[in-house]
Amino acid sequence: MVKVLILGVGNAQVDALRYLKEIKCMTYGLSHSKEGRGLEYCDHFEVIDIKDREKVLAYAKRNKVDVVYSVGSDVAMPTIGYVSEQLGLPYFCSEASATLMNNKFLFRSFLMEHNLLNIAFQGGKHWKDFQNWHKFPAILKPVCSQGQRGIRRIENPDDIKKHIQNAQQFSETGEVILEEFITGAEVSANIFLKDGRILYSFISDRMIYEELDGGLVKSHIFPTKMNKDLQTRALELILDTVKHLNIQNGPVYFQMMYNSDDVNIIEATPRLDGCHIWRLIRSYAGIDLLKLSFDMLLREKIIPETIHQYRRILGLHFLSQKPNVEFRTADFKVPEQTKYHEFYYENGQMVRPLNMVFEKVGYYIK
């Protein structure tokens, strides 16, 4: 039986673990604590911090796993690269590239070096590091975090002093990044590579809660309103980026922003996104990026499939509420005739604080 080790057992990893059980793999899971919805899909589980690459390596080696992977977790990617490289296992992204992409300052510096970014930015650990910053409004972010945690819009120098400590609590290194605020519409680009070429690309509109700081996602919508010329430009940027990162195969997720004449990369990560967009894509276009990812890792033959595009607007919509309150399904109305819906909590469970503002508790596709 094929043995697959998944790093993390949270909501995003549930998709992967559930699929692996369906195809009769032996599932192994690791996390820093024994909690998470993915636990019920693990044949074997151990409490190990997935950032501790040596302990993860020892566990993978001891259990003779065939694949190490994760979905929706930035912090897992460098460890996956390292462990897979050490054990000669299949992988999509090297430890070096994953580490670079997991650090917003290093990744923006990399993009700037290769003429793939024209947004001003600066890194630092103290408000005094930004005394010469004069481009307002701006966006303050932790250097290494995900899920829009600790992100604030900054209007003036005093705002930097006011909010820098909040951003730092989400950054493992204590570093933050300040970047130029740009206006435009947001999109998510999910691509799948084979031998250095884009096998599939899907661009969806990324809708946020406009009234909240941090760009918290509300919905992903197909088809995108982005025009064809800008889509072409976006894919050119993406292809140039993955080539410089030497990512040849598998899924890569990009968050981008565009206006009437330009496209900018906001974030990128060498994995399937944490918003279940693979499920939306499967409903919209008939292509299963989750299955394709594991097929490639398990060295199954990849045969390109025809995209059967859904002819109407289709979206993935999150259900969210404030953290540290009791979850009740009765508080949320899921529309009739959805293609899929799922809650992350059972009635009576407390909503965990992750971004500390407005937490996802489920989603539906319609």
PDB file of N, CA and C in Angstrom, residues 2 12 23 30 58 72 76 98 128 140 157 182 237 246 255 275-276 281 284 288 292 297 339 351:
ATOM      1  N   VAL A   2       0.518   2.231  -0.821  1.00  0.00           N
ATOM      2  CA  VAL A   2       1.275   3.476  -0.902  1.00  0.00           C
ATOM      3  C   VAL A   2       1.092   4.276   0.388  1.00  0.00           C
ATOM      4  N   ALA A  12      -7.698  22.790   5.189  1.00  0.00           N
ATOM      5  CA  ALA A  12      -7.181  22.636   3.827  1.00  0.00           C
ATOM      6  C   ALA A  12      -6.649  21.225   3.604  1.00  0.00           C
ATOM      7  N   ILE A  23      -8.548   6.691  -2.462  1.00  0.00           N
ATOM      8  CA  ILE A  23      -7.750   5.894  -3.410  1.00  0.00           C
ATOM      9  C   ILE A  23      -6.918   4.823  -2.687  1.00  0.00           C
ATOM     10  N   LEU A  30       1.081  14.809  10.451  1.00  0.00           N
ATOM     11  CA  LEU A  30       1.870  15.470  11.484  1.00  0.00           C
ATOM     12  C   LEU A  30       1.335  16.872  11.714  1.00  0.00           C
ATOM     13  N   ALA A  58      13.126  12.430  10.042  1.00  0.00           N
ATOM     14  CA  ALA A  58      13.287  11.182  10.793  1.00  0.00           C
ATOM     15  C   ALA A  58      11.996  10.369  10.782  1.00  0.00           C
ATOM     16  N   GLY A  72      -2.538  23.834   0.958  1.00  0.00           N
ATOM     17  CA  GLY A  72      -2.964  25.029   1.676  1.00  0.00           C
ATOM     18  C   GLY A  72      -2.076  25.471   2.817  1.00  0.00           C
ATOM     19  N   ALA A  76       4.553  24.433   5.374  1.00  0.00           N
ATOM     20  CA  ALA A  76       4.900  23.035   5.089  1.00  0.00           C
ATOM     21  C   ALA A  76       5.838  22.898   3.897  1.00  0.00           C
ATOM     22  N   ALA A  98      10.990  27.139  -2.120  1.00  0.00           N
ATOM     23  CA  ALA A  98       9.859  27.218  -1.195  1.00  0.00           C
ATOM     24  C   ALA A  98      10.151  28.193  -0.057  1.00  0.00           C
ATOM     25  N   LYS A 128      11.093  52.465  13.404  1.00  0.00           N
ATOM     26  CA  LYS A 128      12.137  53.392  12.982  1.00  0.00           C
ATOM     27  C   LYS A 128      12.768  52.985  11.650  1.00  0.00           C
ATOM     28  N   LEU A 140       0.827  47.091   5.443  1.00  0.00           N
ATOM     29  CA  LEU A 140       1.775  46.489   6.378  1.00  0.00           C
ATOM     30  C   LEU A 140       1.437  45.015   6.537  1.00  0.00           C
ATOM     31  N   PRO A 157       2.692  57.748   8.962  1.00  0.00           N
ATOM     32  CA  PRO A 157       3.746  57.170   9.800  1.00  0.00           C
ATOM     33  C   PRO A 157       3.269  56.724  11.178  1.00  0.00           C
ATOM     34  N   ILE A 182      -1.710  49.582  -3.945  1.00  0.00           N
ATOM     35  CA  ILE A 182      -2.154  49.729  -5.331  1.00  0.00           C
ATOM     36  C   ILE A 182      -3.642  49.419  -5.415  1.00  0.00           C
ATOM     37  N   LEU A 237       3.677  36.645 -16.840  1.00  0.00           N
ATOM     38  CA  LEU A 237       4.339  36.917 -15.571  1.00  0.00           C
ATOM     39  C   LEU A 237       4.514  35.634 -14.763  1.00  0.00           C
ATOM     40  N   ASN A 246      12.616  27.739 -11.016  1.00  0.00           N
ATOM     41  CA  ASN A 246      12.911  26.364 -11.423  1.00  0.00           C
ATOM     42  C   ASN A 246      11.848  25.376 -10.920  1.00  0.00           C
ATOM     43  N   GLN A 255      -1.789  35.037  -6.304  1.00  0.00           N
ATOM     44  CA  GLN A 255      -2.775  36.078  -6.033  1.00  0.00           C
ATOM     45  C   GLN A 255      -2.274  37.327  -6.746  1.00  0.00           C
ATOM     46  N   CYS A 275      -8.076  27.588  -0.286  1.00  0.00           N
ATOM     47  CA  CYS A 275      -9.489  27.989  -0.384  1.00  0.00           C
ATOM     48  C   CYS A 275     -10.349  26.970  -1.124  1.00  0.00           C
ATOM     49  N   HIS A 276      -9.834  25.775  -1.345  1.00  0.00           N
ATOM     50  CA  HIS A 276     -10.586  24.710  -2.013  1.00  0.00           C
ATOM     51  C   HIS A 276     -10.953  25.066  -3.452  1.00  0.00           C
ATOM     52  N   ILE A 281     -12.910  24.597  -9.479  1.00  0.00           N
ATOM     53  CA  ILE A 281     -12.423  24.340 -10.844  1.00  0.00           C
ATOM     54  C   ILE A 281     -12.984  23.031 -11.377  1.00  0.00           C
ATOM     55  N   TYR A 284     -16.467  23.747 -12.358  1.00  0.00           N
ATOM     56  CA  TYR A 284     -16.568  24.710 -13.451  1.00  0.00           C
ATOM     57  C   TYR A 284     -16.009  24.174 -14.763  1.00  0.00           C
ATOM     58  N   ASP A 288      -9.607  18.158 -12.317  1.00  0.00           N
ATOM     59  CA  ASP A 288      -9.385  17.918 -10.892  1.00  0.00           C
ATOM     60  C   ASP A 288      -7.903  18.111 -10.568  1.00  0.00           C
ATOM     61  N   LEU A 292      -4.789  15.436  -9.978  1.00  0.00           N
ATOM     62  CA  LEU A 292      -3.605  15.567 -10.833  1.00  0.00           C
ATOM     63  C   LEU A 292      -2.324  15.698 -10.014  1.00  0.00           C
ATOM     64  N   LEU A 297       2.703  13.061  -8.263  1.00  0.00           N
ATOM     65  CA  LEU A 297       3.592  12.658  -7.177  1.00  0.00           C
ATOM     66  C   LEU A 297       3.731  11.139  -7.088  1.00  0.00           C
ATOM     67  N   LYS A 339     -23.710  23.117  -5.556  1.00  0.00           N
ATOM     68  CA  LYS A 339     -22.960  21.974  -6.080  1.00  0.00           C
ATOM     69  C   LYS A 339     -22.187  21.267  -4.971  1.00  0.00           C
ATOM     70  N   VAL A 351     -15.304  28.821  17.579  1.00  0.00           N
ATOM     71  CA  VAL A 351     -14.594  29.223  16.366  1.00  0.00           C
ATOM     72  C   VAL A 351     -13.189  29.681  16.749  1.00  0.00           C
TER      73      VAL A 351
END
